[in-house]
PDB file of C-alpha atoms in Angstrom:
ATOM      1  CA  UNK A  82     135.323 -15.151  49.840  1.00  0.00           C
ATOM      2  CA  UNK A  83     137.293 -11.903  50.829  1.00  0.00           C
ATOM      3  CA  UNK A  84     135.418  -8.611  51.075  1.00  0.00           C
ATOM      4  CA  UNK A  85     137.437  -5.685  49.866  1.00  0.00           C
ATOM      5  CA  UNK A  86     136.455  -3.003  52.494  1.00  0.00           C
ATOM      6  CA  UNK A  87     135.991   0.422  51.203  1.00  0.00           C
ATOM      7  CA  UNK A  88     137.534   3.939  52.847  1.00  0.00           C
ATOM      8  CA  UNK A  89     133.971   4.680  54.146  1.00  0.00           C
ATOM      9  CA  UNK A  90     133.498   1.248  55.483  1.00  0.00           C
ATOM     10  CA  UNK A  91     130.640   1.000  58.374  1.00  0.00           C
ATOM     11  CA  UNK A  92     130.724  -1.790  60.793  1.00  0.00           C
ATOM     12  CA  UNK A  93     127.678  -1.074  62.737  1.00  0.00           C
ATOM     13  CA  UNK A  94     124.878   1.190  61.571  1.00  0.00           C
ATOM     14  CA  UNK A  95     122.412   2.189  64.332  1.00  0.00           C
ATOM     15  CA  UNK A  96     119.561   2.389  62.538  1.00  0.00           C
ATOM     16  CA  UNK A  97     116.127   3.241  64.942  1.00  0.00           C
ATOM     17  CA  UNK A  98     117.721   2.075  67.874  1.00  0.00           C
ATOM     18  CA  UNK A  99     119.024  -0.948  66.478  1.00  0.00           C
ATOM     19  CA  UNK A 100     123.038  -2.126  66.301  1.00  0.00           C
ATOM     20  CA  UNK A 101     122.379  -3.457  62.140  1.00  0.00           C
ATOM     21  CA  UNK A 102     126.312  -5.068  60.869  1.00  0.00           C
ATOM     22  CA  UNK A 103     127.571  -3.632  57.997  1.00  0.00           C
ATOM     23  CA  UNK A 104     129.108  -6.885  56.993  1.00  0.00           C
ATOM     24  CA  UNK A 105     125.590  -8.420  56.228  1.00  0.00           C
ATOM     25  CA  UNK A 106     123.867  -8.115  52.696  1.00  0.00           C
ATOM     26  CA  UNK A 107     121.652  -4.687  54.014  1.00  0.00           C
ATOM     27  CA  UNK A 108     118.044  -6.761  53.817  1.00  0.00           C
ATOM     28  CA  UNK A 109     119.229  -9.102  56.224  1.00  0.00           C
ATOM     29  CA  UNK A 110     121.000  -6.638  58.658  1.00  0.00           C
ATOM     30  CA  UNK A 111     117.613  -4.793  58.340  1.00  0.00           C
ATOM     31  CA  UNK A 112     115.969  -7.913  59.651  1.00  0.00           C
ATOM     32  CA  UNK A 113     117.329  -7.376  62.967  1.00  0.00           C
ATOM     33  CA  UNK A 114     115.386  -4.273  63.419  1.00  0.00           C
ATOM     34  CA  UNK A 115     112.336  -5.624  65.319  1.00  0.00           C
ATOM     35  CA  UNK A 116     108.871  -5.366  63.444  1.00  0.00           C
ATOM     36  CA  UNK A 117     110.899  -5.747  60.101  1.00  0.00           C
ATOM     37  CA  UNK A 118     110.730  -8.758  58.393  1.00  0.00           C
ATOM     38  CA  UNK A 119     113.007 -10.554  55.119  1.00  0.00           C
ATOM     39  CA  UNK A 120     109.778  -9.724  52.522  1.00  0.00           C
ATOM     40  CA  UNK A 121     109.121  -6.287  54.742  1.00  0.00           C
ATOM     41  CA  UNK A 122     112.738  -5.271  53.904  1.00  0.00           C
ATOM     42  CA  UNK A 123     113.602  -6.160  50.592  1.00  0.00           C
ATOM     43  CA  UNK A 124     110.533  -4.321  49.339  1.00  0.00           C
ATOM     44  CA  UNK A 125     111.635  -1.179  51.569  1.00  0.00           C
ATOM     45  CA  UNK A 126     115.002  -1.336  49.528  1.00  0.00           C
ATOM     46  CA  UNK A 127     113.155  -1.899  46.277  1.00  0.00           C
ATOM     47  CA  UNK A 128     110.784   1.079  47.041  1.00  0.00           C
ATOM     48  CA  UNK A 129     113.671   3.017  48.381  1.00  0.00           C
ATOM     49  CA  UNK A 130     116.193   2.517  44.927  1.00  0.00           C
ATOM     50  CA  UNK A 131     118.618   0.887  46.915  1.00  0.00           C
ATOM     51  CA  UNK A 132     120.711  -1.821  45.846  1.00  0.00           C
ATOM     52  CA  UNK A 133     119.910  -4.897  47.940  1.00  0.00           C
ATOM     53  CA  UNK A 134     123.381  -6.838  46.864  1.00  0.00           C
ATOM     54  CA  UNK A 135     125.368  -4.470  49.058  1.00  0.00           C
ATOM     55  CA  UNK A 136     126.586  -4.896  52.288  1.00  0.00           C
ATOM     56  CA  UNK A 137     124.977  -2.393  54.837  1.00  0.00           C
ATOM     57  CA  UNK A 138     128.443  -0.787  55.479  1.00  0.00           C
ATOM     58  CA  UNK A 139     128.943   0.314  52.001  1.00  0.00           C
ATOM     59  CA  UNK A 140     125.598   2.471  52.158  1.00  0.00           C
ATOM     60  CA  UNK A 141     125.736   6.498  52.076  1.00  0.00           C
ATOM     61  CA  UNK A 142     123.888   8.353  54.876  1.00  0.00           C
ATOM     62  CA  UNK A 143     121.321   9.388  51.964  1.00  0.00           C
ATOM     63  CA  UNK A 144     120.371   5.685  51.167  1.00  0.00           C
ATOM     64  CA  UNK A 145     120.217   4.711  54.913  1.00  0.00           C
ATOM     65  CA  UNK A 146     117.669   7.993  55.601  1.00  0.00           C
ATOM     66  CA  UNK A 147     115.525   6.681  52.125  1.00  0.00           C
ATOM     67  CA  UNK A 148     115.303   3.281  53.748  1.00  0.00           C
ATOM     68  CA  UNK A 149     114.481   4.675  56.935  1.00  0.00           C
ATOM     69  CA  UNK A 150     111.713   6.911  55.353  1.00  0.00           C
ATOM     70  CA  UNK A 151     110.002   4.207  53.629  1.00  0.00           C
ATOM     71  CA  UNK A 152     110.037   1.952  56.608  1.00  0.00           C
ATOM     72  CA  UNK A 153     108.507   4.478  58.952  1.00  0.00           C
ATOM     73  CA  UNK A 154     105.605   5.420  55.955  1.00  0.00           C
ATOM     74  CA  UNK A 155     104.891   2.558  54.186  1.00  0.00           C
ATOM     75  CA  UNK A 156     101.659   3.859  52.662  1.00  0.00           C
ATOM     76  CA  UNK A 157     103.149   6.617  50.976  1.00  0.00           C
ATOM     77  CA  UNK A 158     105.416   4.451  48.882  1.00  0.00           C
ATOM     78  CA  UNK A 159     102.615   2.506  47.916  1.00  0.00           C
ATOM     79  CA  UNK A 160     103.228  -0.102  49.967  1.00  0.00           C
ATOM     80  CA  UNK A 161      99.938  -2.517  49.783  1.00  0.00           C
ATOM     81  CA  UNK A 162      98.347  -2.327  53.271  1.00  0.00           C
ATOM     82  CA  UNK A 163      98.290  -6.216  53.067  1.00  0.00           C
ATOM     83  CA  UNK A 164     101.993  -6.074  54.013  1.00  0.00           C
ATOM     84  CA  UNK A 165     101.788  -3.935  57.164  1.00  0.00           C
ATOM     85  CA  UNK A 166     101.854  -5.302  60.830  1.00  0.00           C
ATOM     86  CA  UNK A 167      99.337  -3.105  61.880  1.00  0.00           C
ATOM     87  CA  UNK A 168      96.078  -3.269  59.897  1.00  0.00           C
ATOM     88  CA  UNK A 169      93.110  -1.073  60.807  1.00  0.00           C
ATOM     89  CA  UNK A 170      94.607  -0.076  64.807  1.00  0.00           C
ATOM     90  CA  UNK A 171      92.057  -0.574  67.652  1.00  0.00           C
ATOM     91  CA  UNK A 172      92.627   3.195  68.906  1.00  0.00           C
ATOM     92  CA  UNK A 173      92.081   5.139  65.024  1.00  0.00           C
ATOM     93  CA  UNK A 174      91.583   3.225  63.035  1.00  0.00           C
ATOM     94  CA  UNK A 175      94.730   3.051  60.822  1.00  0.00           C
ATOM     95  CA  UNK A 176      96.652   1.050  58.911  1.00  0.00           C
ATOM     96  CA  UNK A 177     100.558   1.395  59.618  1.00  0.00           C
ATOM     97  CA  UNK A 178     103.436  -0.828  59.937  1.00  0.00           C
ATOM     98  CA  UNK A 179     105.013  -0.996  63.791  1.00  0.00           C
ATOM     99  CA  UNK A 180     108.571  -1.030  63.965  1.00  0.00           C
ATOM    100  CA  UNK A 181     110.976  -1.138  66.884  1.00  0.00           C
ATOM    101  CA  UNK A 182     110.167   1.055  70.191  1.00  0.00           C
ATOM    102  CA  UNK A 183     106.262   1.836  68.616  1.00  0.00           C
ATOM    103  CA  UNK A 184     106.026  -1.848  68.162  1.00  0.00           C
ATOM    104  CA  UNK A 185     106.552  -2.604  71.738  1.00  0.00           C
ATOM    105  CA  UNK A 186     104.671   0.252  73.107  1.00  0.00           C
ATOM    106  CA  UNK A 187     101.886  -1.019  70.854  1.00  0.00           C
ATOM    107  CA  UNK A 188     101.939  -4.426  72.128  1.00  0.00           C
ATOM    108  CA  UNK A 189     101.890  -3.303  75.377  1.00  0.00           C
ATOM    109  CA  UNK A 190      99.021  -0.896  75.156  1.00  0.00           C
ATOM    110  CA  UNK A 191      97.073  -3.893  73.167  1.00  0.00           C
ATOM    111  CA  UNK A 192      97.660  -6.265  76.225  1.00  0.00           C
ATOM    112  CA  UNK A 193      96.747  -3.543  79.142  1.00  0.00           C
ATOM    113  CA  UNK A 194      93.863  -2.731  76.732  1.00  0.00           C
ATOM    114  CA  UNK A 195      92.698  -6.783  77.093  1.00  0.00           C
ATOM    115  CA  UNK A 196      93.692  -6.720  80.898  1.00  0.00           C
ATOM    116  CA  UNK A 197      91.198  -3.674  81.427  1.00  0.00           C
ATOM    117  CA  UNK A 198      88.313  -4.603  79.859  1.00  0.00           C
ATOM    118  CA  UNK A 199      88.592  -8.354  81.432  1.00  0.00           C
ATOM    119  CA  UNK A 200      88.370 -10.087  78.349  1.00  0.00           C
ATOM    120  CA  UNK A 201      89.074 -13.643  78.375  1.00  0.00           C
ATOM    121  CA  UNK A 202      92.857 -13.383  77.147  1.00  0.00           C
ATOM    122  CA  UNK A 203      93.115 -10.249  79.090  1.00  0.00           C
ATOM    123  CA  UNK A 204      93.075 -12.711  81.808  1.00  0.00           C
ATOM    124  CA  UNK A 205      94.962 -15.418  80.887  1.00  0.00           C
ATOM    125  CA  UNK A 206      98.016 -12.888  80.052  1.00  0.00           C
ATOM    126  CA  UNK A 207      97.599 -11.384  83.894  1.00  0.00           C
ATOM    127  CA  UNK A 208      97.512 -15.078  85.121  1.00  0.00           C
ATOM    128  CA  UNK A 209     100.533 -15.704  83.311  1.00  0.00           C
ATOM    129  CA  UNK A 210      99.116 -19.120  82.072  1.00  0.00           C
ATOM    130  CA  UNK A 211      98.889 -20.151  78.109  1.00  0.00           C
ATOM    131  CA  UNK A 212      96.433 -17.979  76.187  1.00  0.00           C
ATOM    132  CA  UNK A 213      95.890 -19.378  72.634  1.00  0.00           C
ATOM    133  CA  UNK A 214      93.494 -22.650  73.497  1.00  0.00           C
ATOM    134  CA  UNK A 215      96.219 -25.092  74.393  1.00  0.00           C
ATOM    135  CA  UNK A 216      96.189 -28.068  76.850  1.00  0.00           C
ATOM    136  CA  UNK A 217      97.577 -27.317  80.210  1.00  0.00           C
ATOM    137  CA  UNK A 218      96.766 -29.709  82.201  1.00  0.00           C
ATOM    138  CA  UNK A 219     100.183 -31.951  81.715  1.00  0.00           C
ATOM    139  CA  UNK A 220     102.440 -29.722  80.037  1.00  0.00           C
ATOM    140  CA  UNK A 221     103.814 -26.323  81.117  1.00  0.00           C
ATOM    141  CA  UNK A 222     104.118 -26.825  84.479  1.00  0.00           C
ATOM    142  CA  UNK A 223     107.285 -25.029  85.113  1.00  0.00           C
ATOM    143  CA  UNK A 224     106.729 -22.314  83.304  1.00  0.00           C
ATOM    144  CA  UNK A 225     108.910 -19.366  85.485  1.00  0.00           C
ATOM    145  CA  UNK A 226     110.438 -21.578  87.114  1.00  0.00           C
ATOM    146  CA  UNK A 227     113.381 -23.858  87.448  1.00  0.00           C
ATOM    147  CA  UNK A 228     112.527 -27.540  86.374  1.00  0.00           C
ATOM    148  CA  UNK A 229     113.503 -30.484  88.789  1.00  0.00           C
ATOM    149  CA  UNK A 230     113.299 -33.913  88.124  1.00  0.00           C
ATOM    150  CA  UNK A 231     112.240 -36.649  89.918  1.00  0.00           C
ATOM    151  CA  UNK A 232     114.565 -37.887  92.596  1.00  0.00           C
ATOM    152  CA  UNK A 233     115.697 -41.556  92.837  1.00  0.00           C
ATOM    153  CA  UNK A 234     116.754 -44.010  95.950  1.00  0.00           C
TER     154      UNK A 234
END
């Protein structure tokens, strides 16, 4: 298949500090935004009135800003809050979806939030050992690491 490339032809996008390539259909160049899934992103388009069988290079700088828009507010596109990332935030109380830098400072604040008030996977995560109930007494043991095997005669 040969892509005729229009005059106004984009490459790379950077879309919320993300490199997105404008030779990708634009809900799966939109996947490489972190926080953003395949589902997440083709209803953003839909909600946004954006083609999704174009490439993300053909897209003006007023379709890119709609998408944008409706993935930074979901709820006021009537997004369900089923869909969002972020349902009912420890701190307010809010339901939003976290997207690229927030979604890292969020994570962040979520696990010094655990470490402080010593809960149990607070603790595991400073330890740095697994923290979702699985065995460790046989597996994992190089975990940070280099792995060596056993040496032979």
């Amino acid at each position: 298949m040969s892509l005729i490339l229009p005059e106004n032809f984009q490459h790379i996008l950077r879309v919320m500090n993300t490199n997105l390539k404008g030779r990708e259909k634009i809900v799966y160049s939109l996947v490489n935004i972190r926080g953003v899934g395949r589902r997440y992103a083709t209803l953003c388009c839909k909600m946004a009135e954006v083609d999704t069988n174009k490439r993300a290079g053909e897209l003006t700088e007023d379709e890119v800003k709609r998408v944008v828009t409706v993935i930074q507010n979901p709820r006021q596109y009537r997004i369900p809050d089923w869909f969002l990332n972020r349902q009912k935030d420890v701190k307010d109380g809010k339901w939003s979806q976290a997207v690229s830098n927030g979604l890292d400072n969020k994570l962040r604040e979520d696990m010094e939030r655990l470490k402080k008030i010593r809960s149990h996977r607070g603790i595991r995560h400073y330890w740095g050992v697994r923290v979702r109930g699985q065995h460790t007494k046989t597996t994992g043991r190089n975990r940070g690491r280099m792995a060596v095997g056993a040496m032979k005669k």
